[in-house]
XYZ file of C-alpha atoms in Angstrom:
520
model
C 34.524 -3.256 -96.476
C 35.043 -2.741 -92.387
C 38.663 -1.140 -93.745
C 37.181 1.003 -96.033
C 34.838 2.431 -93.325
C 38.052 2.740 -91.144
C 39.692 4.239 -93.613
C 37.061 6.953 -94.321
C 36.495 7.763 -90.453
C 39.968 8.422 -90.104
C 39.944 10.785 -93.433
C 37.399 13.108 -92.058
C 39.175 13.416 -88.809
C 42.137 13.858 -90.243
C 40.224 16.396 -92.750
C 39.168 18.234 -89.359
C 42.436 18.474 -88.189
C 44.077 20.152 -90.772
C 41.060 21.521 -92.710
C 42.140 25.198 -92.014
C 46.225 24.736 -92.306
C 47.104 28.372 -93.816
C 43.492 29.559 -93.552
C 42.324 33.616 -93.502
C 41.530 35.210 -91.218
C 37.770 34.565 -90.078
C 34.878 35.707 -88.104
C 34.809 33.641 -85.317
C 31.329 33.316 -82.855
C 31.191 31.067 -79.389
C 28.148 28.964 -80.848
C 26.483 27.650 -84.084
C 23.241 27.017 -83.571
C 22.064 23.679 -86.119
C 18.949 24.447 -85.576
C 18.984 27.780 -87.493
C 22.659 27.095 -89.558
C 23.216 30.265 -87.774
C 26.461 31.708 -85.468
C 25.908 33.364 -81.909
C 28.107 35.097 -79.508
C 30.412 36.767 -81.571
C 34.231 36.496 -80.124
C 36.258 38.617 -82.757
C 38.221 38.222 -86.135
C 40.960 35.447 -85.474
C 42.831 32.702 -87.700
C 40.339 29.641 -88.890
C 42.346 27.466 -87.587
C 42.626 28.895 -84.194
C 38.686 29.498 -84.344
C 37.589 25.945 -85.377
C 40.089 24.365 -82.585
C 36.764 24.427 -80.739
C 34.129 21.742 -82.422
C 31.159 23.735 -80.990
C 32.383 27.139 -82.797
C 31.279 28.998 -86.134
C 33.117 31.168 -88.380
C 31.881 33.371 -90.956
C 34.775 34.151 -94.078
C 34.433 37.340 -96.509
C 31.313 35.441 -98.020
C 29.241 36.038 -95.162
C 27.683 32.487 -94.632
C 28.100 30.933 -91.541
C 29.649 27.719 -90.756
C 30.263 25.264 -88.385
C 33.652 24.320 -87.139
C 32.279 20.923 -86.217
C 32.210 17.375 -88.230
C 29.412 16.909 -91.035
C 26.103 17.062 -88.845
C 22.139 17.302 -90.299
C 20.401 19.272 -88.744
C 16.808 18.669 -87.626
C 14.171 17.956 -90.029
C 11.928 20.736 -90.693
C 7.949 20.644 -89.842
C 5.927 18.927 -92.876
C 4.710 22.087 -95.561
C 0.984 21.852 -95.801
C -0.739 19.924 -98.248
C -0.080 21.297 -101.959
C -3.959 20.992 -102.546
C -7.265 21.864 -100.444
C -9.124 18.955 -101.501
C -8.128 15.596 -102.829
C -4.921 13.731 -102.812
C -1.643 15.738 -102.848
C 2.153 15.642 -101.612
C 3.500 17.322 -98.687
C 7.318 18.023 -97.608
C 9.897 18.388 -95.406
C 13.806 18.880 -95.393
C 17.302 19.156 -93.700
C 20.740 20.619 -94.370
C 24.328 19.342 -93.758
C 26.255 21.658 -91.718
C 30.190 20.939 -90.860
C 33.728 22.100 -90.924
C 34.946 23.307 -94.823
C 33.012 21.489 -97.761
C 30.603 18.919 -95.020
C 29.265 15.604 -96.244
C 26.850 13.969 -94.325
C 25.873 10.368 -94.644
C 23.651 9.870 -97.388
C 23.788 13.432 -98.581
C 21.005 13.132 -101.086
C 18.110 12.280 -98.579
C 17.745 16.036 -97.507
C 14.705 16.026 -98.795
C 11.591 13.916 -97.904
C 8.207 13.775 -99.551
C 5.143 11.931 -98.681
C 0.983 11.742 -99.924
C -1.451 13.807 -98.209
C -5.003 14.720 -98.790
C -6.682 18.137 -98.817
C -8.875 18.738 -95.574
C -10.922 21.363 -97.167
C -13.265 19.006 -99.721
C -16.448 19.864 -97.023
C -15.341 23.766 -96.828
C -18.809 25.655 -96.095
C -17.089 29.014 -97.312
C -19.250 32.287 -96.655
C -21.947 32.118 -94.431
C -25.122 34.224 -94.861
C -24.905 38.246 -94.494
C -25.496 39.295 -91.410
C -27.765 42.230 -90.532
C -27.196 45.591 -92.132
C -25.786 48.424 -89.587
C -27.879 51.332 -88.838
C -27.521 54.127 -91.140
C -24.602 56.679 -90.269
C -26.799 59.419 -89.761
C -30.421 60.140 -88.838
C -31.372 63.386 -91.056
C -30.439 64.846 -94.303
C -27.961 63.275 -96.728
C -24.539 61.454 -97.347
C -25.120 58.284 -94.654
C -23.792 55.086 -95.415
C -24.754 51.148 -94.150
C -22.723 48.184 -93.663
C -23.390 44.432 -93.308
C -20.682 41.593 -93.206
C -20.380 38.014 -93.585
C -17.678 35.085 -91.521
C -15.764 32.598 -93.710
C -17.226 29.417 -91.544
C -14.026 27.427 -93.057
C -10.880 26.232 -90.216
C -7.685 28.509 -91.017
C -6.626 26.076 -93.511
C -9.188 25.987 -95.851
C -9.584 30.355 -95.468
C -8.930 30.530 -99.724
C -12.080 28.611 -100.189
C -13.717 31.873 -99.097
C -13.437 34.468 -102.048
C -14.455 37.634 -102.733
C -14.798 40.469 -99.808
C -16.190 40.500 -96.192
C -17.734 43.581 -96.235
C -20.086 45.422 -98.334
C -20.952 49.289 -98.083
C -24.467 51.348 -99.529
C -25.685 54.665 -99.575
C -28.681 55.304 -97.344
C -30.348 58.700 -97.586
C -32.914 59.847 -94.924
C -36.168 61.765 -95.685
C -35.921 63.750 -92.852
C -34.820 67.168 -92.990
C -32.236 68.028 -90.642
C -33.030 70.645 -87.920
C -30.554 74.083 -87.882
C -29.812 74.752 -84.437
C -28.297 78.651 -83.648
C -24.858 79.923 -83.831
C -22.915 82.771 -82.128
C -21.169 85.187 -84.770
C -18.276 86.052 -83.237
C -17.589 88.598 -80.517
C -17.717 92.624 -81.508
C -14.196 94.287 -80.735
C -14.480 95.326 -77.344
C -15.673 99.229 -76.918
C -13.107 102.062 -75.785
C -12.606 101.864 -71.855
C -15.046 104.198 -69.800
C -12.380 105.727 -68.357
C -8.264 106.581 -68.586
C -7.073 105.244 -65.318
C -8.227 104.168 -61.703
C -9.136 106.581 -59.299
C -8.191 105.098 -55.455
C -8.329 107.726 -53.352
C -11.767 108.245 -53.304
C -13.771 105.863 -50.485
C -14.984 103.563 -53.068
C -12.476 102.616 -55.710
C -13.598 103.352 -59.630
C -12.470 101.200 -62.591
C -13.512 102.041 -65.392
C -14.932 99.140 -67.768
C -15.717 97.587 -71.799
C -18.405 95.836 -72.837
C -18.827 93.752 -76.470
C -21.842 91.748 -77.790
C -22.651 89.163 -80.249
C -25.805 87.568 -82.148
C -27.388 84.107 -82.365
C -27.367 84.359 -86.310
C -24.373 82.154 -87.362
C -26.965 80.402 -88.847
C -30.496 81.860 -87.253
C -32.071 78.359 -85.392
C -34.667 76.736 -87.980
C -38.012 77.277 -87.075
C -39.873 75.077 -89.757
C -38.377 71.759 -88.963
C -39.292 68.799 -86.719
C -38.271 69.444 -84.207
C -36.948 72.920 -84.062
C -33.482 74.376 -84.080
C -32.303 74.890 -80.460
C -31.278 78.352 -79.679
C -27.527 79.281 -78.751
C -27.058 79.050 -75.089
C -25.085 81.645 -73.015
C -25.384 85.488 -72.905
C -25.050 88.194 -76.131
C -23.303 90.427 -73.845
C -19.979 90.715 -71.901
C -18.914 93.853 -69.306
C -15.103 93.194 -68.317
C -13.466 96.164 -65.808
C -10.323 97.566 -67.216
C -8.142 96.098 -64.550
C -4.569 96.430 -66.667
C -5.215 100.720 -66.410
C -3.011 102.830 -64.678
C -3.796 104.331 -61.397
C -4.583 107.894 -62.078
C -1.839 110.164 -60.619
C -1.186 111.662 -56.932
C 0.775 114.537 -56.743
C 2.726 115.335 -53.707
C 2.598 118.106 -50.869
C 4.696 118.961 -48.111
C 3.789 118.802 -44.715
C 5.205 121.264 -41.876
C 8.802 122.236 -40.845
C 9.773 120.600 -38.019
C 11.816 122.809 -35.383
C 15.414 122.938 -35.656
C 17.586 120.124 -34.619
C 20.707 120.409 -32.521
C 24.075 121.430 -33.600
C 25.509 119.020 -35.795
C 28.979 118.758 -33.731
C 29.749 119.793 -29.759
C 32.322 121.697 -31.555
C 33.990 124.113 -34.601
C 31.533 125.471 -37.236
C 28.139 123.273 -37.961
C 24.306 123.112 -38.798
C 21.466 123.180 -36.847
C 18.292 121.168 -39.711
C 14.842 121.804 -39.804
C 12.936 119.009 -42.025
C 9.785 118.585 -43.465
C 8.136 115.478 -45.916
C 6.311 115.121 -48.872
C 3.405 113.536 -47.284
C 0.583 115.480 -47.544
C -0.703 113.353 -49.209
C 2.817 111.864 -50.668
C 3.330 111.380 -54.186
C 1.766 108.059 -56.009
C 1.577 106.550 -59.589
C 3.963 108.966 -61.083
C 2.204 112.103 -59.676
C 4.708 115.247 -59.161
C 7.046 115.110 -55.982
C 7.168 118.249 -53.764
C 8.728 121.205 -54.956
C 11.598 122.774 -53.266
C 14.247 121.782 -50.757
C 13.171 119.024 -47.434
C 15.638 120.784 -45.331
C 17.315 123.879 -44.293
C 20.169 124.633 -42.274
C 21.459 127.481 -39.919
C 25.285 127.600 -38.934
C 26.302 127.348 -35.100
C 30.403 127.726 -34.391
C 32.565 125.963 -31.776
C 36.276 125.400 -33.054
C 37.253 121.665 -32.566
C 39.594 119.139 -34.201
C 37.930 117.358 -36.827
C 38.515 113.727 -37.240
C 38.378 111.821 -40.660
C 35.306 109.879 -41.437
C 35.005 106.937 -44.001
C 33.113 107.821 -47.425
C 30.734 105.475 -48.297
C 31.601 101.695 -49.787
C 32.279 101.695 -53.931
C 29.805 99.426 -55.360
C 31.963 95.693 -55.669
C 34.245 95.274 -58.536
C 34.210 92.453 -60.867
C 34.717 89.030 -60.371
C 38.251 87.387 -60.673
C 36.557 84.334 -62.949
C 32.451 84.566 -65.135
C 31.931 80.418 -62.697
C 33.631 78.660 -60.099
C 36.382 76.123 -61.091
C 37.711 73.169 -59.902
C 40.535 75.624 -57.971
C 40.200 78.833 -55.509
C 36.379 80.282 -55.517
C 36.527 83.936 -57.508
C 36.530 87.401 -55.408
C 35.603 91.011 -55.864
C 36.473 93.890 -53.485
C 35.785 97.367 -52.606
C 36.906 100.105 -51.455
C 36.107 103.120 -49.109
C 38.337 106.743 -48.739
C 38.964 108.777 -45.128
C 37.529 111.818 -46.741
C 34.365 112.279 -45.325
C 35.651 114.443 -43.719
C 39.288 114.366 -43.941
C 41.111 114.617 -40.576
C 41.745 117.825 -39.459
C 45.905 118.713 -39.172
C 45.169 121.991 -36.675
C 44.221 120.764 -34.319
C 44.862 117.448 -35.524
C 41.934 115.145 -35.416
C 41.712 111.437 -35.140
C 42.561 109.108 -38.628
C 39.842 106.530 -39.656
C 40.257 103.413 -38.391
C 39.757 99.871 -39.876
C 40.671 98.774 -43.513
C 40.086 100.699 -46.565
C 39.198 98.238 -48.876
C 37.294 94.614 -48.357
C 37.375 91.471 -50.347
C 34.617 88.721 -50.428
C 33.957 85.417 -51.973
C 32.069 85.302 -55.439
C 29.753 82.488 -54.034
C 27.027 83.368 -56.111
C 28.773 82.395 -59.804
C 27.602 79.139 -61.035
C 30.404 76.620 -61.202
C 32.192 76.098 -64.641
C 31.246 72.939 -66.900
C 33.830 70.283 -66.210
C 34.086 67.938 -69.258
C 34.736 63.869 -68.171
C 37.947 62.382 -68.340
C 39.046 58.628 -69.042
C 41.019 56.822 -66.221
C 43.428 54.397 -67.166
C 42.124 50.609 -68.889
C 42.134 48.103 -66.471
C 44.314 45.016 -67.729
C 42.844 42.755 -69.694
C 41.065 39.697 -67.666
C 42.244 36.685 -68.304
C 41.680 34.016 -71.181
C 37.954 32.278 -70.037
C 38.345 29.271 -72.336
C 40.969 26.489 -71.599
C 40.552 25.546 -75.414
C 39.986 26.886 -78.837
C 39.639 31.057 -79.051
C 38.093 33.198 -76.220
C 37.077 36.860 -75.462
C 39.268 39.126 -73.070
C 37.871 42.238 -71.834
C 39.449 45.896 -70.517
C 37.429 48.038 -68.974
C 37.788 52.321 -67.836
C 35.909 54.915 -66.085
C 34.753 58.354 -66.623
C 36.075 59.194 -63.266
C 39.326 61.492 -64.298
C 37.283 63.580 -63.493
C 33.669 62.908 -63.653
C 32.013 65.218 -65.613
C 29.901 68.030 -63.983
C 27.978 70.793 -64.157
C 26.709 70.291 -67.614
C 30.537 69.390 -68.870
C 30.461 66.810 -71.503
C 30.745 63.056 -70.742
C 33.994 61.429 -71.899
C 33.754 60.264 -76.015
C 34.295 56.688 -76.602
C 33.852 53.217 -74.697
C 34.547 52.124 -71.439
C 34.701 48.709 -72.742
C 37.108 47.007 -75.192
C 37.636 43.391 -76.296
C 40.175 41.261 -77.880
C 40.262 37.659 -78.848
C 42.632 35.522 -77.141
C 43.602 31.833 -77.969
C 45.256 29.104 -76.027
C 46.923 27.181 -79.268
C 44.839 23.725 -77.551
C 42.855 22.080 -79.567
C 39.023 21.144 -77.621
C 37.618 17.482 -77.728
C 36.095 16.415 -80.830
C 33.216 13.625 -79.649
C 32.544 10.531 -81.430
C 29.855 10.107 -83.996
C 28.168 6.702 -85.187
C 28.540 6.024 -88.550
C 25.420 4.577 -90.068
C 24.846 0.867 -89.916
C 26.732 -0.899 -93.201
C 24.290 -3.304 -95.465
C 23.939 -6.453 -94.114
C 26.554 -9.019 -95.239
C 25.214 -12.517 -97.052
C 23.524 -15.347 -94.751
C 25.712 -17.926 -93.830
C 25.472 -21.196 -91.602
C 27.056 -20.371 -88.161
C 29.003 -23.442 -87.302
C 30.563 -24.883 -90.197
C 30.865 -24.483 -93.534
C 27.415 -25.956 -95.193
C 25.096 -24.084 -97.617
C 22.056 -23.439 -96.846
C 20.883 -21.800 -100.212
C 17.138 -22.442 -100.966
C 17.063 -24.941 -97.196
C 14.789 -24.620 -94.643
C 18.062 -24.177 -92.213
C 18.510 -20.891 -90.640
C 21.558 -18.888 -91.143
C 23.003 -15.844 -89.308
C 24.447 -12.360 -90.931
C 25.760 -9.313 -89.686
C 26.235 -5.440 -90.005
C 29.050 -3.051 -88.553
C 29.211 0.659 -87.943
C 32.189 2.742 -86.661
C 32.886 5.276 -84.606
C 33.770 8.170 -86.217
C 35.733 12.079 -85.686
C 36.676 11.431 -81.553
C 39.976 13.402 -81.523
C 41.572 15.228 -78.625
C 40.453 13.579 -75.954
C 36.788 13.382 -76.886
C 33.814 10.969 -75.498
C 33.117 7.908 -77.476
C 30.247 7.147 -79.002
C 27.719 5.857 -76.296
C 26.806 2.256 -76.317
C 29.445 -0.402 -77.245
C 27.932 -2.277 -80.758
C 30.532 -2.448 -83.329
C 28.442 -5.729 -84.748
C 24.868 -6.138 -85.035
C 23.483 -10.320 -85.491
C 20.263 -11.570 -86.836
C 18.713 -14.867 -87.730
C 18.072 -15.082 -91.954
C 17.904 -17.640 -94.838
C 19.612 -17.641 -97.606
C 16.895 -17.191 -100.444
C 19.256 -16.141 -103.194
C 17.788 -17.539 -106.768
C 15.528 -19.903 -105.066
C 12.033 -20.984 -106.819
C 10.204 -18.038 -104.941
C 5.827 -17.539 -105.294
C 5.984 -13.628 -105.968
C 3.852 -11.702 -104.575
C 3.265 -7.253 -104.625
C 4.906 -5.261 -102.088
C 2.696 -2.570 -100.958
C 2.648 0.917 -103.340
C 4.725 3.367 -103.679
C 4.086 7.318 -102.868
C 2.565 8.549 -105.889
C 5.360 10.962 -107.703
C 4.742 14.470 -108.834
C 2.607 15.766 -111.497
C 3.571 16.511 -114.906
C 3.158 18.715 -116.386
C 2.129 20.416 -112.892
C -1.260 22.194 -114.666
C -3.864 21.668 -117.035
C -6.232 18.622 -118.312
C -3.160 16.360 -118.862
C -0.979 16.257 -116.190
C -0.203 12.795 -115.072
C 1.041 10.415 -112.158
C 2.607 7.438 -111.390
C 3.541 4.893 -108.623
């Protein structure tokens, strides 16, 4: 038998080992969790093999289910279900799965489920209590109000579906009080015609003209025959509002005296000696008439003289070179200006302009152009992080070529890529006990003597292996292969027989009506 346990422990590691040989192409996650039978931390889509080098890995195939890459392992037993029944004596439950590499097969792969008696906890349930108070009634006058008392389930958690029926229960309750009316404003008249066409500010005091509109408490009339009363509307029937958004009323202009004339306009040739005189008595406001006539006249006074060229004034700027302001030069406009005002005399000759006839500036005032992001280059790849089994290498890159600006899009895509990377090394697979075998018959330690049916104490023993350690991996702590205990051999001896204790009680059957059944 201890070579047949051998035997087997070296199957399944062997089973491990080669489990995947020409497997697909799998889903392969950093941790299975046997808790949940669930994978975590997912690393990419590798070879099985590759991905279940690493005993502490999952892989999911095309199926979807996830599995472990380690050797056949239970995992925890669940929390006991509650008790099938509230009252009285019924079964409860619990259970475990058998997670591992390929097809797993735990030791004694039947007992996932356990099942044990239980009574119901809810036999003394009190159930309702008594209604409480009803609520006052949702309104004080008139019709349409509504009351509402409750009741608590006084039962634990457990024992809440001994409670039926509802919580709550709702009733009309009509008053016999008539409801006072109180007052309403109808709405506002339209507001009348302004008193007036514009504002008048010349005068000392200034005069706007104004509206007025009214309104009624009827919307309904307050109720006078009720207890108590219906309160009036509050606030006034009547609203005066100055037409603030009229014109000003018109100003129209006058001139005020000539002045004497000026000097000669130049110390020599042919020129004008002005006389002026403004608008400004009063001047001209809010679109009122400007002065007729001319605000100037001229009389001639002669000297000859060279005449020498004077600039026009500037042109109004041209366009600008670019609509924004790039990454490169900043846009311009420019201007220009003529020697033509006046043009330099040739007899005598006068003097040319001087300075530059046209100007250029800077379009500063542009906003600057949308610049769209740019990738930079990946970095390489960091380096494998696992010295066994499959890892994850990452590359990252930066929006920085160039950033994007001035509402320019941001660069499309990641700046983070990953890629699975393997190091053809299989990790350490730790030992697991096997379970302990059945105990082997009683025999006499020292020589060969039965001691069938004699009051002579015997020894016997049990053995257990250590099973999957492969690559390197810990051994199963503690160091029994053997375990010893005292016995006697009883085996077809003359025995008084007395009961065991009973069994758990099995299920019902049927599971409903007057004669379902049990038995132990």
């Amino acid at each position: 038998m201890q070579v047949l346990t051998v035997q087997r422990g070296l199957l399944v590691v062997l089973l491990l080992l080669v489990s995947v040989e020409h497997s697909e192409c799998v889903r392969c996650f950093a941790r299975f969790d046997l808790i949940l039978g669930q994978c975590d931390e997912d690393i990419g889509e590798v070879d099985g093999d590759d991905c279940c080098q690493n005993p502490h890995y999952g892989y999911q195939a095309t199926d979807g289910v996830c599995r472990s890459c380690g050797p056949p392992a239970w995992s925890p037993w669940s929390p006991w279900s509650q008790c099938n029944v509230l009252c009285g004596e019924g079964v409860t439950q619990r259970h475990r799965k058998c997670y591992g590499i390929g097809n797993p097969d735990c030791e004694n792969s039947a007992d996932n489920v356990q099942t044990k008696p239980c009574n119901g906890t809810c036999c003394d349930a009190e159930g309702w209590g008594s209604w409480l108070l009803w609520s006052p009634c949702s309104v004080t006058c008139g019709e349409g109000g509504v009351r509402t008392r409750e009741r608590i389930c006084s039962s634990p958690h457990e024992c809440r579906s001994a409670c039926s029926g509802p919580s709550e229960e709702t009733e009309v309750c009509p008053t016999h009080t008539t409801c006072p009316v109180h007052g309403g404003w109808t709405a506002w008249s339209g507001w009348t015609p302004c008193s007036g066409s514009c504002i008048n500010d010349q005068s000392i005091n200034v005069t706007i003209p104004s509206r007025a509109r009214g309104r009624t408490c009827t919307n309904p009339l307050p109720s006078a025959d009720t207890v108590p009363p219906g309160k009036s509307c509050h606030g006034n029937n009547f609203q005066l509002q100055d037409c603030s958004e009229l014109p000003n009323c018109p100003v129209h202009g006058n001139w005020g005296a000539w002045s004497p004339p000026g000097p000669c306009s130049v110390s020599c040739g042919e020129g004008l000696r002005l006389s002026m005189r403004r608008c400004d008595s009063p001047p001209p406001k809010y679109g009122g008439r400007f002065c007729d006539g001319s605000s100037t006249r001229s009389s001639s006074c002669q000297s000859p003289c060279p005449v020498d060229g004077l600039w026009t004034g500037w042109s109004t700027w041209g366009e600008c070179s670019s609509s924004c302001i790039s990454q490169g030069p900043v846009p311009i406009r420019t201007r220009q200006r003529t020697c033509s005002n006046p043009a330099p005399s040739s007899s005598p000759p006068g003097r040319s302009c001087q300075g530059e006839d046209s100007q250029t500036a800077n379009c500063n005032h542009l906003p600057h152009c949308p610049v769209d992001g740019g990738w930079g280059s990946w970095s390489p790849f960091t380096s494998c992080p696992v010295t066994c089994g499959v890892g994850l290498q990452v590359s990252f890159r930066r929006c920085e070529n160039p950033p994007h600006q001035h509402g320019g899009q941001p660069c499309p895509g990641e700046g983070r890529r990953t890629r699975p990377c393997k190091t053809d090394v299989h990790c350490p697979v730790d030992g697991v006990w096997s379970q302990w075998s059945p105990w082997k018959p009683c025999i006499y330690p020292f020589r060969k003597k039965s001691i069938n049916c004699e009051k002579a104490g015997g020894s016997q023993i049990r053995e257990r292996q250590c099973l999957y350690q492969a690559h390197n991996g810990s051994i199963c702590s503690g160091t029994d292969l053997t375990d010893r205990r005292v016995c006697y051999d009883v085996d077809k001896c003359p025995i008084q027989g007395i009961w065991d204790s009973w069994e758990t009680w099995s299920f019902c059957k049927p599971s409903c009506g007057v004669k379902s059944r049990r038995f132990r």
